[in-house]
Amino acid sequence: MGEYSFIFTVVCEMCGTTGNISTFFSKTKRFCSISCSRSYSSNSKKTSILARLQVRKYFSSLVFKQSFIFFTQVIQQSAAKAFSWGAYLEKETSLAASVSCFRHAPLCAQWDDITMGMKVEVLNTNAVLPSKVYWIATVIQIAGYKALLRYEGFEYDSSHDFWCSLVSGELNPIGWCAMTSKLLVPPQDVKQNIPDWKEYLMTKLVGANTLPVDFYLKLAENMRTSFRIGMRVEVVDPKYVSRTRMAVIDSIVGGRLRLVYTDQSDAPENTISDFWCHMWSPLLHPIGWSSTVGHAIKTPASVDAAASGWKGNCDSLFLLFKKPRFVYMEGAFFEEGMKLEAIDPLNLGSICVATIHKVLLDGYLMVGIDGTTSNNGSDWFCYHASSHAILPVNFCKKNFIPLTVPLGKSKRASIPSPLQLTALTPADFIFLQDYPGHGFSPNMKLEAVDLMEPRLICVATVKRCVGRLLLIHFDGWEDEFDQWVDHQSPDIYPVGWCDLMGYQLQPPPGLGKTPHLIAIPPCLL
Ligand code: MLZ
């Protein structure tokens, strides 16, 4: 570890030059020269965006330049009180699910190295000094990507603890200040008398962990995607779920795609019909998938619609997409007419009596919820045989989950005949395989997509865990919004994911706005 420099040197807030405080310009000693002082004042009107980018120059060049997601700047919206995960978790006395529970989340595989008690170097906001200074802090608590920090010296005094994102680039490994000539200054409110800070720090740092050196590099690697704006895909048509339709990737945020349908003829006037889904969503497929497996696809409403719509510039290839889980079935497969229990695709909090109506190729099945109104199959839904959403008969009964039965039928009447029951062993078999367990448990907080309005990512809680399945409740909303999802669903994220990606998080109703996020194009970095 290098030598620490204390307050004898200062850093120019405009150009970053270090120097002796006595030679620095103006009363505040914030700048090395008059020209830096002037440039700073004229730049300050451009909000803090540039200032932040300058502070993070080192970090951004290291981390984000090659990443598909661009840097974001948070601008507080009006005077509305912002939602803060830290304060919310404290109020709710809840834990957040660990980043290591979410396989698709950046740094999932690295998260075991992020431990309570680890030490980091972070901006010291408890110092009244003309220039930015830093100090060492300990991670007291971890909640998803967020950490509760305490500056060294406060010992058992929690009054100055603060929440910070572990992935914002604001936290640095021990040794970073020495390496980058930043100043380490103790917080001014430390009450105890510490005559020799250097010695004090050394005793605290011996044996302590810090951020892995490749932490931000891994973060950037994990945020890359091969999907590109302009690529054409096939996606389930939410208005007519038994068919897919073609769409073009319009934007990509954290692996989530905004898709704009190629045929806009059914869009209400002056609007664009779009859909959000994760690149690993089972609703998303490469061009040519529907015809390959025998699934229906919407044809353009007219030759005009086909000609004038959103075209895209290339087709997505099969290679880019996540393959469904491998399904091993001994001597049997699903057949038309078999009964099962299935998550209702249009009401994800309900598990219903369902029927297999059609077996497509490559293990895909068209499943209908018994008793639904359509009689032309327009509400049949395509689930892969390995899907978490198709469940063996009696799954609900065994797990004390209310089973939704067809309207007008008693629960008794909906129970399939013994013949159908024997035919259902494949579903039973599949549901049990490939389930190595997970780290979720009830009451844990997370961020989850409202799949009925997939543009929205909301503050949510794990309400129940049943095998692979999690029942997700949206905080502050009625239970009818609840959703059953797989523990590996790409539509659930750790606390702090939206903040990392620069995507707006929907707080519980009445609990304040999340900051309005503005994305800065990578060319500015
Ligand atoms: N338009 C809907 C949004 C509901 C979102 C709920 N998310 C859990 C409404 O305002 O009712």
Coordinates of C-alpha atoms and ligand atoms in Angstrom, one line a residue:
M1 CA 0.0 0.0 0.0
G2 CA 1.4 3.5 -0.9
E3 CA 1.9 6.4 1.5
Y4 CA -1.2 8.4 2.4
S5 CA -1.1 12.1 1.9
F6 CA -3.0 14.3 4.3
I7 CA -4.2 17.9 3.9
F8 CA -1.0 19.6 3.0
T9 CA -1.6 19.3 -0.7
V10 CA -4.8 20.4 -2.6
V11 CA -6.3 19.4 -6.0
C12 CA -7.6 22.0 -8.5
E13 CA -11.3 21.3 -8.9
M14 CA -11.1 22.4 -12.6
C15 CA -8.0 20.7 -14.0
G16 CA -7.0 18.3 -11.3
T17 CA -3.5 19.7 -10.8
T18 CA -2.2 19.1 -7.3
G19 CA -0.2 21.8 -5.4
N20 CA 0.5 23.4 -2.1
I21 CA -2.5 25.1 -0.5
S22 CA -0.5 28.4 -0.1
T23 CA 0.0 28.7 -3.9
F24 CA -3.6 28.1 -4.8
F25 CA -5.8 30.8 -6.1
S26 CA -8.6 32.7 -4.4
K27 CA -9.9 32.6 -0.8
T28 CA -11.4 29.2 -1.2
K29 CA -8.2 27.6 -2.6
R30 CA -10.3 25.5 -4.9
F31 CA -8.4 26.3 -8.1
C32 CA -4.7 26.4 -9.1
S33 CA -5.1 29.5 -11.3
I34 CA -7.5 32.3 -12.2
S35 CA -8.2 30.7 -15.5
C36 CA -9.3 27.5 -13.9
S37 CA -11.5 29.5 -11.5
R38 CA -13.2 31.3 -14.5
S39 CA -13.6 28.2 -16.6
Y40 CA -15.2 26.5 -13.6
S41 CA -17.8 29.3 -13.2
S42 CA -18.7 29.3 -16.8
N43 CA -19.1 25.5 -16.9
S44 CA -21.1 25.3 -13.7
K45 CA -24.2 26.3 -15.6
K46 CA -24.1 23.1 -17.6
T47 CA -25.4 21.4 -14.4
S48 CA -23.1 19.0 -12.8
I49 CA -22.9 16.6 -15.7
L50 CA -19.5 17.7 -17.0
A51 CA -18.2 18.0 -13.5
R52 CA -19.2 14.5 -12.7
L53 CA -17.8 13.2 -15.9
Q54 CA -14.5 15.0 -15.2
V55 CA -14.3 13.5 -11.7
R56 CA -15.0 10.1 -13.2
K57 CA -12.7 10.5 -16.2
Y58 CA -10.4 7.7 -15.0
F59 CA -13.3 5.5 -14.1
S60 CA -15.3 6.0 -17.2
S61 CA -12.4 5.4 -19.5
L62 CA -11.7 2.2 -17.6
V63 CA -15.2 0.9 -17.3
F64 CA -17.9 2.3 -19.5
K65 CA -16.3 3.2 -22.8
Q66 CA -16.9 -0.1 -24.5
S67 CA -20.0 -0.9 -22.7
F68 CA -23.4 -0.9 -24.4
I69 CA -25.0 1.1 -21.7
F70 CA -24.0 4.7 -21.4
F71 CA -23.3 6.7 -18.4
T72 CA -26.2 8.4 -16.8
Q73 CA -26.7 11.5 -14.8
V74 CA -29.3 11.8 -12.1
I75 CA -31.1 15.1 -12.1
Q76 CA -33.6 15.5 -9.2
Q77 CA -37.0 16.2 -10.5
S78 CA -38.6 19.4 -9.1
A79 CA -39.0 19.3 -5.3
A80 CA -40.5 15.8 -5.2
K81 CA -39.1 13.7 -2.5
A82 CA -37.0 11.0 -4.1
F83 CA -37.4 7.3 -3.3
S84 CA -34.4 6.0 -1.4
W85 CA -33.9 2.2 -1.2
G86 CA -31.7 2.6 2.0
A87 CA -34.3 4.5 4.0
Y88 CA -37.1 2.3 2.7
L89 CA -35.3 -0.9 3.7
E90 CA -34.7 0.5 7.2
K91 CA -38.4 1.5 7.5
E92 CA -39.6 -1.9 6.3
T93 CA -36.9 -3.7 8.3
S94 CA -36.4 -5.9 5.3
L95 CA -33.4 -7.5 3.6
A96 CA -32.7 -7.3 -0.1
A97 CA -32.0 -10.4 -2.2
S98 CA -28.3 -10.7 -2.9
V99 CA -26.9 -9.9 -6.3
S100 CA -25.7 -13.5 -6.4
C101 CA -29.3 -14.7 -6.7
F102 CA -29.8 -13.0 -10.1
R103 CA -27.8 -14.9 -12.7
H104 CA -28.4 -12.3 -15.4
A105 CA -27.4 -9.4 -13.2
P106 CA -23.9 -7.8 -13.7
L107 CA -21.3 -9.1 -11.2
C108 CA -23.5 -12.0 -10.0
A109 CA -20.6 -14.3 -10.2
Q110 CA -18.3 -11.9 -8.4
W111 CA -20.7 -11.0 -5.6
D112 CA -19.3 -13.5 -3.1
D113 CA -16.2 -11.3 -2.9
I114 CA -18.4 -8.3 -1.7
T115 CA -18.7 -8.8 2.0
M116 CA -19.7 -6.9 5.1
G117 CA -16.7 -5.5 6.9
M118 CA -14.8 -4.7 3.7
K119 CA -13.1 -1.4 3.5
V120 CA -13.3 1.1 0.6
E121 CA -12.1 4.7 -0.1
V122 CA -14.9 7.1 -0.7
L123 CA -15.6 10.8 -0.9
N124 CA -15.5 12.4 2.5
T125 CA -18.7 14.5 2.8
N126 CA -18.1 15.2 6.4
A127 CA -15.3 17.7 5.8
V128 CA -15.5 21.4 5.1
L129 CA -12.5 21.9 2.9
P130 CA -12.1 23.7 -0.4
S131 CA -11.3 20.6 -2.4
K132 CA -12.6 17.1 -2.6
V133 CA -11.1 14.8 0.0
Y134 CA -11.6 11.1 0.6
W135 CA -11.7 8.8 3.5
I136 CA -11.8 5.1 4.3
A137 CA -15.2 3.5 5.1
T138 CA -16.4 0.1 6.2
V139 CA -19.3 -1.7 4.5
I140 CA -21.8 -2.2 7.4
Q141 CA -24.7 -3.7 5.4
I142 CA -25.3 -4.8 1.8
A143 CA -28.6 -4.6 0.0
G144 CA -28.5 -5.7 -3.6
Y145 CA -26.0 -3.2 -5.3
K146 CA -26.3 -0.8 -2.4
A147 CA -24.2 -0.6 0.7
L148 CA -24.5 1.1 4.0
L149 CA -21.1 2.7 4.8
R150 CA -19.5 4.0 8.0
Y151 CA -16.3 6.2 7.9
E152 CA -13.4 4.9 9.9
G153 CA -13.2 6.6 13.2
F154 CA -16.9 6.6 14.0
E155 CA -16.5 3.1 15.5
Y156 CA -19.9 2.2 17.0
D157 CA -21.5 5.6 16.2
S158 CA -24.0 5.0 13.4
S159 CA -25.2 8.6 13.2
H160 CA -23.2 9.3 10.1
D161 CA -23.8 6.1 8.2
F162 CA -24.8 6.6 4.6
W163 CA -26.1 4.5 1.7
C164 CA -24.1 4.3 -1.5
S165 CA -24.2 2.3 -4.7
L166 CA -21.4 -0.3 -4.8
V167 CA -21.4 0.0 -8.6
S168 CA -21.6 3.7 -9.1
G169 CA -17.8 4.1 -9.4
E170 CA -17.8 6.3 -6.3
L171 CA -16.2 3.5 -4.2
N172 CA -12.6 2.6 -4.7
P173 CA -10.3 -0.1 -3.4
I174 CA -7.9 0.7 -0.6
G175 CA -4.8 2.2 -2.1
W176 CA -6.7 4.2 -4.8
C177 CA -6.1 7.5 -3.1
A178 CA -2.4 6.9 -2.8
M179 CA -2.2 5.7 -6.4
T180 CA -4.1 8.7 -7.8
S181 CA -2.8 11.4 -5.4
K182 CA -6.1 12.0 -3.8
L183 CA -6.3 13.4 -0.3
L184 CA -7.4 11.3 2.7
V185 CA -8.9 13.5 5.4
P186 CA -10.7 12.2 8.5
P187 CA -14.3 13.3 9.0
Q188 CA -14.6 16.4 11.1
D189 CA -17.4 14.9 13.4
V190 CA -15.3 12.1 14.8
K191 CA -15.6 12.7 18.5
Q192 CA -12.9 10.4 19.9
N193 CA -9.4 11.7 20.1
I194 CA -7.2 9.8 17.6
P195 CA -3.7 11.3 17.9
D196 CA -2.1 9.2 15.1
W197 CA -4.6 8.6 12.3
K198 CA -2.0 6.7 10.2
E199 CA -1.4 4.2 13.0
Y200 CA -5.2 4.0 13.7
L201 CA -5.9 3.2 10.0
M202 CA -3.2 0.7 9.8
T203 CA -4.6 -1.3 12.7
K204 CA -8.1 -1.1 11.0
L205 CA -6.8 -2.2 7.6
V206 CA -4.7 -5.2 8.6
G207 CA -6.5 -8.3 7.3
A208 CA -9.4 -6.3 5.9
N209 CA -10.9 -7.0 2.4
T210 CA -11.4 -4.4 -0.2
L211 CA -13.0 -4.2 -3.7
P212 CA -11.4 -6.6 -6.1
V213 CA -9.0 -4.7 -8.5
D214 CA -10.9 -5.9 -11.5
F215 CA -14.3 -5.1 -10.1
Y216 CA -15.2 -2.3 -12.5
L217 CA -13.7 -4.1 -15.4
K218 CA -15.9 -7.2 -14.7
L219 CA -18.9 -4.8 -14.4
A220 CA -18.2 -3.4 -17.8
E221 CA -17.7 -6.9 -19.3
N222 CA -20.9 -8.1 -17.7
M223 CA -22.9 -5.2 -19.2
R224 CA -22.0 -6.0 -22.8
T225 CA -24.5 -7.5 -25.2
S226 CA -24.4 -8.7 -28.8
F227 CA -27.9 -7.4 -29.5
R228 CA -27.7 -4.2 -31.5
I229 CA -30.2 -1.4 -32.1
G230 CA -31.8 -1.9 -35.5
M231 CA -31.9 -5.7 -35.3
R232 CA -35.2 -7.4 -36.2
V233 CA -36.7 -10.0 -33.8
E234 CA -39.9 -11.9 -33.4
V235 CA -41.8 -11.3 -30.2
V236 CA -45.1 -12.6 -28.7
D237 CA -47.9 -10.2 -29.7
P238 CA -49.3 -9.1 -26.3
K239 CA -52.7 -8.2 -27.9
Y240 CA -53.0 -11.7 -29.5
V241 CA -50.8 -14.0 -27.5
S242 CA -51.0 -17.1 -29.7
R243 CA -49.0 -15.4 -32.4
T244 CA -45.7 -13.5 -32.7
R245 CA -45.0 -10.3 -34.6
M246 CA -41.9 -8.7 -36.0
A247 CA -40.2 -5.9 -34.2
V248 CA -37.1 -3.8 -34.4
I249 CA -34.8 -3.1 -31.4
D250 CA -35.1 0.6 -30.7
S251 CA -33.0 0.9 -27.5
I252 CA -31.2 -1.3 -25.1
V253 CA -30.9 -0.6 -21.4
G254 CA -29.2 -3.2 -19.1
G255 CA -30.0 -6.0 -21.5
R256 CA -33.6 -4.9 -21.7
L257 CA -34.8 -4.1 -25.2
R258 CA -37.4 -1.6 -26.3
L259 CA -39.0 -3.2 -29.4
V260 CA -41.0 -1.2 -31.9
Y261 CA -43.3 -3.3 -34.1
T262 CA -42.4 -3.3 -37.8
D263 CA -46.1 -3.1 -38.6
Q264 CA -47.6 0.0 -36.9
S265 CA -51.0 -0.1 -38.7
D266 CA -52.8 -1.0 -35.4
A267 CA -51.1 1.7 -33.3
P268 CA -53.4 4.4 -32.0
E269 CA -53.1 7.6 -33.9
N270 CA -49.9 9.6 -33.1
T271 CA -48.4 6.8 -31.0
I272 CA -45.9 4.1 -31.6
S273 CA -46.6 0.5 -30.6
D274 CA -43.8 -0.9 -28.6
F275 CA -42.9 -3.5 -26.1
W276 CA -40.2 -3.9 -23.5
C277 CA -38.5 -7.3 -22.7
H278 CA -35.2 -8.6 -21.6
M279 CA -32.9 -10.1 -24.2
W280 CA -33.3 -13.5 -22.4
S281 CA -37.0 -13.3 -22.2
P282 CA -38.9 -16.5 -23.4
L283 CA -41.2 -14.1 -25.3
L284 CA -38.4 -13.1 -27.6
H285 CA -37.1 -15.1 -30.6
P286 CA -34.8 -14.7 -33.6
I287 CA -36.2 -14.0 -37.1
G288 CA -37.4 -17.3 -38.6
W289 CA -38.3 -18.9 -35.2
S290 CA -42.0 -18.9 -35.7
S291 CA -41.8 -20.7 -39.0
T292 CA -39.1 -23.1 -37.7
V293 CA -41.2 -24.3 -34.8
G294 CA -44.7 -24.0 -36.4
H295 CA -45.9 -21.0 -34.4
A296 CA -48.3 -18.4 -35.9
I297 CA -46.9 -15.0 -36.8
K298 CA -48.8 -11.8 -37.6
T299 CA -48.6 -10.8 -41.3
P300 CA -48.6 -7.1 -42.1
A301 CA -52.1 -5.7 -42.2
S302 CA -51.5 -4.6 -45.8
V303 CA -48.8 -4.2 -48.4
D304 CA -48.7 -0.5 -47.5
A305 CA -48.2 -1.3 -43.8
A306 CA -45.3 -3.7 -44.7
A307 CA -43.7 -1.1 -46.9
S308 CA -44.0 1.9 -44.6
G309 CA -43.3 0.3 -41.2
W310 CA -40.2 0.2 -39.1
K311 CA -37.7 -1.9 -41.1
G312 CA -34.6 -2.4 -39.0
N313 CA -31.3 -3.0 -40.6
C314 CA -30.4 -6.7 -39.9
D315 CA -32.0 -9.9 -38.7
S316 CA -31.1 -11.2 -35.2
L317 CA -29.5 -14.7 -35.4
F318 CA -30.4 -17.8 -33.5
L319 CA -26.9 -17.7 -31.9
L320 CA -27.7 -14.6 -29.9
F321 CA -30.6 -16.1 -28.0
K322 CA -30.6 -18.0 -24.8
K323 CA -31.5 -21.7 -25.5
P324 CA -34.4 -23.0 -23.4
R325 CA -33.3 -25.4 -20.6
F326 CA -32.5 -28.9 -21.8
V327 CA -35.4 -31.2 -21.3
Y328 CA -34.7 -34.8 -20.7
M329 CA -37.8 -37.0 -20.8
E330 CA -37.7 -40.7 -20.5
G331 CA -39.8 -42.3 -23.3
A332 CA -42.7 -39.8 -23.1
F333 CA -43.5 -36.3 -24.1
F334 CA -46.4 -33.9 -23.9
E335 CA -49.4 -34.7 -26.1
E336 CA -52.4 -32.8 -27.3
G337 CA -55.2 -33.0 -24.8
M338 CA -53.1 -33.5 -21.7
K339 CA -54.2 -31.5 -18.6
L340 CA -51.8 -29.6 -16.4
E341 CA -51.6 -26.6 -14.2
A342 CA -50.1 -23.5 -15.7
I343 CA -49.4 -19.9 -14.8
D344 CA -52.0 -17.8 -16.6
P345 CA -50.0 -15.7 -19.0
L346 CA -52.4 -12.8 -18.8
N347 CA -52.8 -12.9 -15.0
L348 CA -49.5 -14.0 -13.7
G349 CA -50.6 -14.3 -10.1
S350 CA -53.0 -17.2 -11.0
I351 CA -52.2 -20.8 -11.5
C352 CA -55.0 -22.4 -13.5
V353 CA -56.2 -25.7 -14.8
A354 CA -54.9 -25.9 -18.4
T355 CA -54.7 -28.1 -21.5
I356 CA -52.0 -28.7 -24.1
H357 CA -53.7 -27.8 -27.4
K358 CA -50.8 -28.3 -29.7
V359 CA -47.3 -29.7 -29.7
L360 CA -44.9 -27.6 -31.8
L361 CA -41.3 -28.4 -32.8
D362 CA -38.2 -28.0 -30.6
G363 CA -40.1 -28.7 -27.4
Y364 CA -42.6 -25.8 -27.7
L365 CA -46.2 -26.3 -26.6
M366 CA -49.4 -24.3 -27.1
V367 CA -51.2 -24.2 -23.8
G368 CA -54.7 -22.9 -23.1
I369 CA -56.2 -21.9 -19.8
D370 CA -59.4 -23.9 -19.3
G371 CA -62.6 -22.0 -19.4
T372 CA -61.2 -18.8 -21.1
T373 CA -63.6 -17.1 -23.4
S374 CA -61.9 -17.3 -26.8
N375 CA -62.9 -20.3 -28.9
N376 CA -60.5 -19.7 -31.8
G377 CA -57.3 -20.4 -29.9
S378 CA -56.2 -16.8 -29.9
D379 CA -55.4 -16.9 -26.2
W380 CA -53.4 -20.1 -26.3
F381 CA -49.9 -19.4 -25.2
C382 CA -46.6 -20.9 -26.2
Y383 CA -44.5 -22.3 -23.3
H384 CA -41.4 -24.4 -23.8
A385 CA -41.6 -27.9 -22.2
S386 CA -38.9 -26.8 -19.7
S387 CA -40.8 -23.7 -18.7
H388 CA -41.3 -22.9 -15.0
A389 CA -44.9 -21.9 -15.9
I390 CA -46.2 -25.4 -16.7
L391 CA -46.8 -27.5 -13.6
P392 CA -48.0 -31.0 -12.9
V393 CA -51.5 -31.6 -11.8
N394 CA -51.9 -31.3 -8.0
F395 CA -49.0 -28.9 -7.8
C396 CA -51.2 -26.2 -6.3
K397 CA -52.9 -28.6 -3.9
K398 CA -49.5 -30.0 -2.7
N399 CA -48.1 -26.5 -2.2
F400 CA -51.2 -24.8 -0.7
I401 CA -51.7 -22.5 -3.6
P402 CA -55.3 -21.6 -4.6
L403 CA -55.9 -23.2 -8.0
T404 CA -58.0 -21.1 -10.4
V405 CA -60.6 -23.4 -12.0
P406 CA -62.7 -22.8 -15.1
L407 CA -65.6 -20.5 -14.4
G408 CA -68.8 -22.4 -13.4
K409 CA -66.8 -25.5 -12.4
S410 CA -66.3 -26.5 -8.9
K411 CA -62.7 -27.4 -7.8
R412 CA -63.8 -31.0 -7.7
A413 CA -65.0 -31.0 -11.2
S414 CA -61.8 -29.6 -12.5
I415 CA -59.6 -32.4 -11.3
P416 CA -58.5 -34.4 -14.3
S417 CA -59.4 -38.0 -14.7
P418 CA -57.0 -40.7 -13.6
L419 CA -56.1 -41.3 -17.2
Q420 CA -55.1 -37.7 -17.7
L421 CA -53.2 -37.9 -14.4
T422 CA -51.0 -40.7 -15.6
A423 CA -50.3 -38.8 -18.8
L424 CA -49.0 -35.9 -16.9
T425 CA -45.8 -37.4 -15.5
P426 CA -43.6 -35.6 -18.0
A427 CA -44.5 -32.2 -16.5
D428 CA -43.9 -33.6 -13.1
F429 CA -40.5 -34.8 -14.2
I430 CA -39.4 -31.6 -15.8
F431 CA -40.5 -29.4 -13.0
L432 CA -38.3 -31.2 -10.6
Q433 CA -35.1 -31.4 -12.7
D434 CA -32.5 -28.6 -13.0
Y435 CA -33.4 -27.0 -9.7
P436 CA -30.2 -26.5 -7.8
G437 CA -31.9 -24.2 -5.2
H438 CA -31.7 -20.4 -4.9
G439 CA -31.0 -17.8 -2.3
F440 CA -34.4 -16.0 -2.3
S441 CA -36.6 -16.1 0.7
P442 CA -39.9 -14.5 1.7
N443 CA -39.8 -10.8 2.5
M444 CA -36.7 -10.1 0.5
K445 CA -36.9 -6.9 -1.5
L446 CA -35.9 -6.6 -5.2
E447 CA -36.8 -4.7 -8.4
A448 CA -39.2 -6.5 -10.7
V449 CA -40.8 -5.9 -14.1
D450 CA -44.6 -5.5 -14.1
L451 CA -45.0 -8.0 -16.9
M452 CA -48.5 -6.6 -17.7
E453 CA -46.8 -3.2 -18.3
P454 CA -43.2 -4.3 -19.0
R455 CA -41.9 -0.8 -19.4
L456 CA -42.3 -0.5 -15.6
I457 CA -39.7 -1.8 -13.1
C458 CA -41.1 -1.6 -9.6
V459 CA -40.1 -1.9 -6.0
A460 CA -41.2 -5.4 -5.0
T461 CA -41.0 -8.2 -2.4
V462 CA -40.7 -11.9 -2.6
K463 CA -43.9 -13.1 -1.0
R464 CA -43.6 -16.9 -1.4
C465 CA -41.0 -19.3 -2.7
V466 CA -42.3 -22.7 -4.0
G467 CA -39.5 -24.8 -5.6
R468 CA -38.3 -22.8 -8.6
L469 CA -41.1 -20.3 -8.4
L470 CA -41.3 -17.0 -6.6
L471 CA -44.5 -15.1 -5.9
I472 CA -43.6 -11.4 -6.4
H473 CA -45.6 -8.7 -4.8
F474 CA -45.4 -5.1 -5.9
D475 CA -45.1 -2.9 -2.8
G476 CA -48.1 -0.7 -2.3
W477 CA -50.2 -2.4 -4.9
E478 CA -53.1 -4.8 -4.5
D479 CA -52.4 -8.6 -4.4
E480 CA -54.0 -8.9 -7.8
F481 CA -50.8 -7.4 -9.4
D482 CA -48.8 -10.3 -7.9
Q483 CA -46.8 -12.4 -10.3
W484 CA -45.4 -16.0 -10.2
V485 CA -41.9 -16.0 -11.8
D486 CA -39.0 -18.4 -12.1
H487 CA -36.1 -17.8 -9.8
Q488 CA -34.0 -17.3 -12.9
S489 CA -36.4 -14.9 -14.5
P490 CA -34.6 -12.1 -16.4
D491 CA -37.4 -9.8 -15.2
I492 CA -36.3 -9.6 -11.6
Y493 CA -33.3 -7.5 -10.5
P494 CA -31.3 -6.7 -7.4
V495 CA -32.0 -3.6 -5.4
G496 CA -30.1 -0.7 -7.1
W497 CA -30.2 -2.2 -10.6
C498 CA -32.3 0.6 -12.0
D499 CA -29.9 3.1 -10.5
L500 CA -27.0 1.3 -12.1
M501 CA -28.6 1.2 -15.5
G502 CA -30.1 4.7 -15.5
Y503 CA -33.6 3.3 -15.7
Q504 CA -36.5 4.8 -13.8
L505 CA -37.6 2.7 -10.8
Q506 CA -41.3 2.8 -9.9
P507 CA -41.5 3.4 -6.1
P508 CA -44.5 2.2 -4.1
P509 CA -47.4 4.6 -4.8
G510 CA -47.2 7.6 -2.5
L511 CA -43.6 7.0 -1.6
G512 CA -42.0 9.7 -3.7
K513 CA -40.6 9.8 -7.2
T514 CA -37.4 8.2 -8.2
P515 CA -34.9 10.6 -9.7
H516 CA -35.5 11.4 -13.3
L517 CA -32.7 9.8 -15.2
I518 CA -31.1 11.2 -18.3
A519 CA -28.9 9.1 -20.4
I520 CA -25.7 10.7 -21.8
P521 CA -24.6 9.2 -25.1
P522 CA -21.3 7.4 -25.0
C523 CA -19.8 9.9 -27.4
L524 CA -19.7 12.4 -24.5
L525 CA -17.5 10.1 -22.4
Ligands
MLZ1 N1 -51.5 1.9 -15.4 C1 -51.5 1.2 -14.1 C2 -50.1 1.0 -13.7 C3 -50.1 -0.1 -12.7 C4 -48.7 -0.4 -12.4 C5 -48.6 -1.4 -11.3 N2 -47.4 -1.9 -11.1 C6 -47.3 -2.9 -10.1 C7 -52.3 1.9 -13.1 O1 -52.0 3.0 -12.7 O2 -53.2 1.2 -12.5

